[in-house]
XYZ file of N, CA and C in Angstrom:
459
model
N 8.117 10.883 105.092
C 8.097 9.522 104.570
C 6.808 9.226 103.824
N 7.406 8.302 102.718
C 5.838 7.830 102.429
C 4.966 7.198 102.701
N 3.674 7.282 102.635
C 2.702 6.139 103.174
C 2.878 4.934 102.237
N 3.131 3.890 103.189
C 2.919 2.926 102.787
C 1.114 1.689 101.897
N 1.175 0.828 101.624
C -0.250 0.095 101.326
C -0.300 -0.333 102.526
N -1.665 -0.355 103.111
C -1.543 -1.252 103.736
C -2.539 -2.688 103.696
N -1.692 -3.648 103.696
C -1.901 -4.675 103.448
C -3.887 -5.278 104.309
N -4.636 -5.702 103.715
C -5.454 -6.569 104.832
C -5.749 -7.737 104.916
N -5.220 -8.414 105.749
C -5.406 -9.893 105.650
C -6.781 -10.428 105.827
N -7.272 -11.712 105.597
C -8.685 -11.995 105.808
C -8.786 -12.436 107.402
N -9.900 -11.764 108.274
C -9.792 -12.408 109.536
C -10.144 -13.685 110.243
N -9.134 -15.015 109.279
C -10.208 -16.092 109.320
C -10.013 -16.657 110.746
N -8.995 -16.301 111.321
C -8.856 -17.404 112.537
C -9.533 -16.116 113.774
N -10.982 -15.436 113.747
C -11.550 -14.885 114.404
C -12.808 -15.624 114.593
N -13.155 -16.564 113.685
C -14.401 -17.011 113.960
C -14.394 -17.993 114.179
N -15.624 -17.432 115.217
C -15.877 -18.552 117.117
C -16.835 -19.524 116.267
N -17.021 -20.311 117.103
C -17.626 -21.751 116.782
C -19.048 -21.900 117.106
N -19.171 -20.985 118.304
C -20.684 -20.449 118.267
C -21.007 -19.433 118.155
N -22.436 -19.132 118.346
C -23.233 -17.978 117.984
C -22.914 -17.027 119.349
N -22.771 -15.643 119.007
C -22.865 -15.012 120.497
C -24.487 -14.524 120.212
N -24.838 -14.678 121.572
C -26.315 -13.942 121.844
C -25.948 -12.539 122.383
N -27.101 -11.843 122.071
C -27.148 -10.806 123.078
C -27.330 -11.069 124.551
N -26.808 -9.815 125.243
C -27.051 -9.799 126.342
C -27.848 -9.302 126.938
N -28.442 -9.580 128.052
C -29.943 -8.890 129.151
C -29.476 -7.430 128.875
N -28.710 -6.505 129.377
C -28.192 -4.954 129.283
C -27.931 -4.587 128.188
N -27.993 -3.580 127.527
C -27.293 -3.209 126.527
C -26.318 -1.862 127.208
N -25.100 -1.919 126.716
C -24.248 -0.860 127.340
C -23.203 -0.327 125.825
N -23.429 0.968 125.464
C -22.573 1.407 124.316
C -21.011 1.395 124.551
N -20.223 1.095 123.460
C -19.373 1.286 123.341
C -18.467 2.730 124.001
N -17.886 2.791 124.170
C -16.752 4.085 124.776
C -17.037 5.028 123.308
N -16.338 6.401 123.455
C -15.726 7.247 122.828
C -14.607 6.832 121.442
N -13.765 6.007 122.581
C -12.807 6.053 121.638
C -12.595 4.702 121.179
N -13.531 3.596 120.537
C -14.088 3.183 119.528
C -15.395 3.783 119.139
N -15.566 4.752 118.708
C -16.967 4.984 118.668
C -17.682 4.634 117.732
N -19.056 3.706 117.919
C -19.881 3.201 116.612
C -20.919 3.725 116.190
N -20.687 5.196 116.377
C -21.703 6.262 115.546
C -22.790 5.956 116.075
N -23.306 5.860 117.204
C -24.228 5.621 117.781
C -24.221 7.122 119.086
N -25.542 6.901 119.270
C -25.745 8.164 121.335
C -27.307 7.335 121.506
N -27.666 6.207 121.236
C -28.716 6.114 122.234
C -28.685 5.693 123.276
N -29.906 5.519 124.201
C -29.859 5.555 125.711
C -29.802 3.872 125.796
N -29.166 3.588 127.116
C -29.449 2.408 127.451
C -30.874 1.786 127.594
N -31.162 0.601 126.737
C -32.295 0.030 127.272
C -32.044 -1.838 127.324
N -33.098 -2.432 127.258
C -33.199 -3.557 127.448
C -33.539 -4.119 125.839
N -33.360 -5.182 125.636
C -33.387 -6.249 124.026
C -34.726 -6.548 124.720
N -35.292 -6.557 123.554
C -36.253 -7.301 123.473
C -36.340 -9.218 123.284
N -36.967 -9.330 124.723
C -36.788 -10.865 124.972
C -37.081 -11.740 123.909
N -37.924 -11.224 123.183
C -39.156 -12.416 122.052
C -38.063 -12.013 120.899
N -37.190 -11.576 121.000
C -36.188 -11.449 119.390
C -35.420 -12.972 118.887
N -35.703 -13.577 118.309
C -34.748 -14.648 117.970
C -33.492 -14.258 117.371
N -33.397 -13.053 117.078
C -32.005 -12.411 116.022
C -30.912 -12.717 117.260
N -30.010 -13.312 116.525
C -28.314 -13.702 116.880
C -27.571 -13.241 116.021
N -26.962 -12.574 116.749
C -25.732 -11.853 115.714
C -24.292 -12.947 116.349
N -24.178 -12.758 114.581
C -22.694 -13.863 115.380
C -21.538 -13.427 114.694
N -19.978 -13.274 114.925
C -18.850 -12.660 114.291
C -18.430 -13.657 113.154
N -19.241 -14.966 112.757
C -19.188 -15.496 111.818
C -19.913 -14.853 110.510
N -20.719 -14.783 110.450
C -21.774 -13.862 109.627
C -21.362 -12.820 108.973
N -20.484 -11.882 110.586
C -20.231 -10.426 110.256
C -18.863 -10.629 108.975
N -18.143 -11.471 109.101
C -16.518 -12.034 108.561
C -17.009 -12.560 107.036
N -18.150 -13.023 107.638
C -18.194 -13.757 105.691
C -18.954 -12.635 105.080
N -19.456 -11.614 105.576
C -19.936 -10.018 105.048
C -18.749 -9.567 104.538
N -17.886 -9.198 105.576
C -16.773 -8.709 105.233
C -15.906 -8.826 104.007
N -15.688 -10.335 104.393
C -14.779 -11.253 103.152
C -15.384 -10.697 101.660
N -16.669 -10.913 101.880
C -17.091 -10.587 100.418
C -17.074 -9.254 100.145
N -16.780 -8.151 100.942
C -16.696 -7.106 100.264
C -17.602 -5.746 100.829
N -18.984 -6.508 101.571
C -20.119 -6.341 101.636
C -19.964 -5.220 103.447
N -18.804 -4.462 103.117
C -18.305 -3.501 104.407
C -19.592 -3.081 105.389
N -20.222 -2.019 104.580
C -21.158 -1.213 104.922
C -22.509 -1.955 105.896
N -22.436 -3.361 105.411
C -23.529 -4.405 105.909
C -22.687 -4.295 107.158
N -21.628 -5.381 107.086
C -21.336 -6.336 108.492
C -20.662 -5.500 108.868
N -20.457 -4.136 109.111
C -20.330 -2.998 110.240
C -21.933 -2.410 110.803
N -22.745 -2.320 109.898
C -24.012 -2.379 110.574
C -24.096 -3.122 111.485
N -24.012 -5.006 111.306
C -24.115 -5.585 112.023
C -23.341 -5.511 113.507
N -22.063 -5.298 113.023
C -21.074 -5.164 114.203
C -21.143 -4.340 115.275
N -22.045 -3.317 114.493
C -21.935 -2.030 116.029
C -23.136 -2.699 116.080
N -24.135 -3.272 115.979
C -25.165 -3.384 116.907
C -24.709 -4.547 117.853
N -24.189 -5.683 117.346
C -23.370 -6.496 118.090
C -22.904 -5.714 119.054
N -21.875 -4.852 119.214
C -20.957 -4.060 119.943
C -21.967 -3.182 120.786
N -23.415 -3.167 120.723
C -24.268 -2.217 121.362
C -24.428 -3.318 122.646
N -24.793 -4.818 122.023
C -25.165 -5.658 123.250
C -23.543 -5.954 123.543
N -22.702 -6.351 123.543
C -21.948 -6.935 124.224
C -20.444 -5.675 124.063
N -20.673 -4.687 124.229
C -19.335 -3.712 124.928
C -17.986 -3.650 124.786
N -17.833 -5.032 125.807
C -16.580 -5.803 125.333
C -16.034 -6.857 125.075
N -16.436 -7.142 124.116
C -16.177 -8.180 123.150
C -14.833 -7.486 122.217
N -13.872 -7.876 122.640
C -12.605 -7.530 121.776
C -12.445 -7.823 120.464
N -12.700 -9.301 120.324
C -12.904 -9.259 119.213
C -13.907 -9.098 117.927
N -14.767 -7.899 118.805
C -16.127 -7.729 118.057
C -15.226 -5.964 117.387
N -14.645 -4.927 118.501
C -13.537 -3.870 118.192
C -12.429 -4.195 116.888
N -11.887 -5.585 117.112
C -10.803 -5.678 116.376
C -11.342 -5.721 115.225
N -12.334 -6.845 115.162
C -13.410 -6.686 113.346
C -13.572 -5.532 112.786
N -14.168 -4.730 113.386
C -14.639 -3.740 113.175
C -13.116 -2.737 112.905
N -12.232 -2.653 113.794
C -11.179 -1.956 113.461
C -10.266 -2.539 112.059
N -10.526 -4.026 111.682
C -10.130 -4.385 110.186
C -10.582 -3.675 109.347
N -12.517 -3.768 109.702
C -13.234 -3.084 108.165
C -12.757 -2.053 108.145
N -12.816 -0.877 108.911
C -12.679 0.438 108.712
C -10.820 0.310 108.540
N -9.872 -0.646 108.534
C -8.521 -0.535 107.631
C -8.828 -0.765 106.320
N -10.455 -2.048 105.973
C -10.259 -2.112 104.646
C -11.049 -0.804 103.542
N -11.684 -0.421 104.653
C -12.232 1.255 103.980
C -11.211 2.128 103.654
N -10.348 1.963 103.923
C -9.202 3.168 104.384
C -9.300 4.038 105.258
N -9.927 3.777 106.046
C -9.678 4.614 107.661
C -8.739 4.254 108.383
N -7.602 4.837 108.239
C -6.512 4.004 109.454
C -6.872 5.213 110.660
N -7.087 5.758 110.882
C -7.499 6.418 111.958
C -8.717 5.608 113.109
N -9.794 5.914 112.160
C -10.310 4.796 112.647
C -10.453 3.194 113.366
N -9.656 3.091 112.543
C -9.067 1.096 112.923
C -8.056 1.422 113.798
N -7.135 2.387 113.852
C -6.083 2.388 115.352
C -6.936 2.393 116.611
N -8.365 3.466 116.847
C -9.255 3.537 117.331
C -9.664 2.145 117.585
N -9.952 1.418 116.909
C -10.729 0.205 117.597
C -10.011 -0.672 117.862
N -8.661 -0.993 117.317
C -7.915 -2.224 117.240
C -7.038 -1.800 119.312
N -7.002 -0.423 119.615
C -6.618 -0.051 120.563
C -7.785 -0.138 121.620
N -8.921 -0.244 121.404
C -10.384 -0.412 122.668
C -9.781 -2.078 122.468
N -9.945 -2.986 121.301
C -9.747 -4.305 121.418
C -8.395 -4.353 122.444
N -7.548 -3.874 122.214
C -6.229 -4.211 123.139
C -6.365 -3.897 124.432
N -7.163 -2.852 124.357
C -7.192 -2.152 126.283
C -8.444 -3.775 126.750
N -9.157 -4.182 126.066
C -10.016 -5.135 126.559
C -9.426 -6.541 126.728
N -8.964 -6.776 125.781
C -8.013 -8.331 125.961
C -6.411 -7.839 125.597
N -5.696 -7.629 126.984
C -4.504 -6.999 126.682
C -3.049 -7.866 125.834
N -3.727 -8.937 125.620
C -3.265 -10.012 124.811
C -3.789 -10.355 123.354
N -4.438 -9.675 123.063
C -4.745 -9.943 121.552
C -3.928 -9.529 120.241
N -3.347 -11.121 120.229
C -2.984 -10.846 119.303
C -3.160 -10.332 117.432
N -4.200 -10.666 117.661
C -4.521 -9.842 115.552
C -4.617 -8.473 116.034
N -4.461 -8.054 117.075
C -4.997 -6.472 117.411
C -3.367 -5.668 117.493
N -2.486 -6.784 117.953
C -1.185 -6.213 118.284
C -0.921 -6.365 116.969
N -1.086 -7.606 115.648
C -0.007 -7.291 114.646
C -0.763 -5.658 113.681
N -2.117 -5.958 113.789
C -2.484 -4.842 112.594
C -2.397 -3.551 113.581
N -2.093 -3.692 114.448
C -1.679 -2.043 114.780
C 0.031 -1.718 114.643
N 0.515 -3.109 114.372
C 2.434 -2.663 114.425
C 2.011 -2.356 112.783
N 1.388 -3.036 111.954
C 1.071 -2.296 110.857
C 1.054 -1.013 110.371
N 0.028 -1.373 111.314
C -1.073 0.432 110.756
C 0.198 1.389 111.337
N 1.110 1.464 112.356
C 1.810 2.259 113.284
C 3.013 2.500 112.010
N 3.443 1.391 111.724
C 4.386 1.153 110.460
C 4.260 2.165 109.539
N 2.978 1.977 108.872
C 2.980 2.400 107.766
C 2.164 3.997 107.615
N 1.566 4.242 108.897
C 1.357 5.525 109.802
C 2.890 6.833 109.634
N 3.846 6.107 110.177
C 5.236 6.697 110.866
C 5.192 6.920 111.693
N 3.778 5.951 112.950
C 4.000 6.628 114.043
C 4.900 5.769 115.124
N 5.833 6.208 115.217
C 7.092 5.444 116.062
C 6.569 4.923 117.218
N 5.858 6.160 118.529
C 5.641 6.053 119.695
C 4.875 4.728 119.819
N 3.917 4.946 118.652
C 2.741 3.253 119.093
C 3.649 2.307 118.284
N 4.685 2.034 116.808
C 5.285 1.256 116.863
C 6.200 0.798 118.075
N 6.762 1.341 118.598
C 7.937 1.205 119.649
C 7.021 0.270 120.952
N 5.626 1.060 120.873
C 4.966 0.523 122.081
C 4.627 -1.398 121.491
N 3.916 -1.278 120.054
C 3.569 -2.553 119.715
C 4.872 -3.611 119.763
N 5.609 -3.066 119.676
C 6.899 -3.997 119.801
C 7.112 -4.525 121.282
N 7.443 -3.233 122.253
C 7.117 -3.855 123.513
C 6.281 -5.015 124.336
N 4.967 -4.247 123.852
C 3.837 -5.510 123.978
C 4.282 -6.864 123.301
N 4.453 -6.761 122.296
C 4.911 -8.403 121.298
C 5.871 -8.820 122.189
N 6.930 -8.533 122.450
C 8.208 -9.050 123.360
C 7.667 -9.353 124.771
N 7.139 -8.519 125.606
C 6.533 -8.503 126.621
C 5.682 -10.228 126.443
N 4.572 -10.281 125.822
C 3.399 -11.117 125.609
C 4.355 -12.463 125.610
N 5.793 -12.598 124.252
C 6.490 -13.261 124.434
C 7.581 -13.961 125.274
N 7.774 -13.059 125.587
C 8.868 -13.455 127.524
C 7.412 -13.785 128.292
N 6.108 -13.634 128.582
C 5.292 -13.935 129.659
C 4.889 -15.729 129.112
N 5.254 -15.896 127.632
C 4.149 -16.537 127.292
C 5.453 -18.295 127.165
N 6.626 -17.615 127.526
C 8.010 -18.987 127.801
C 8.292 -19.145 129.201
N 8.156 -18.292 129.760
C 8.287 -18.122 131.238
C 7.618 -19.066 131.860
């Protein structure tokens, strides 16, 4: 079959209303989002005023400006782990790079973290779509129906 385009929508209804701070720990991301990172755990420096916020990273994005607000994002993703929707961002840019490999990778750490997220369930019935890969379409469908019978019930 052929590959399909795949479409990327803008991620506007992702951005929170406040700023996230870092956190006291820093703890890396897993394997399987991996943000090209291996350093050791340490501590933020207290006297930093820098706030990274997923507003910032989105209007990077929007404009085009990939390579930036994925910088930003994995360091975001260095202090706060799991933040799902810090994975799912990050699993957009790298769809709007053309990495679908990649973005199944993160949009799937976002889902294992908030097993309800939805922008994570539609751009992976996407990416699965236009992939040919049945097993994770068949699964994203489940989940959608599933989420939906829990969410009338």
């Amino acid at each position: 079959p052929k590959a399909q385009a795949i479409a990327t929508p803008k991620p506007m209804s992702l951005r929170p209303n406040t700023p996230i701070p870092p956190s006291n720990a820093i703890s890396l991301p897993s394997e399987h989002c991996s943000t090209g990172t291996t350093a050791a755990t340490s501590r933020p420096d207290r006297n930093s005023n820098t706030t990274l916020t997923l507003t910032t990273i989105i209007e990077l994005a929007d404009a085009g400006q990939y390579a930036k607000a994925q910088t930003l994002l994995v360091d975001l993703l260095q202090h706060q782990p799991d933040l799902a929707e810090g994975h799912s961002l990050l699993g957009l840019i790298r769809k709007a790079q053309g990495d679908a490999l990649g973005a199944i990778e993160c949009l799937e750490k976002a889902l294992y973290l908030d097993g309800s997220h939805h922008h994570s369930i539609e751009h992976l019935t996407l990416l699965y779509q236009a992939t040919g890969d049945q097993a994770g379409l068949a699964r994203m469908h489940r989940k959608r129906e599933k989420l939906n019978r829990d969410h009338y019930v």
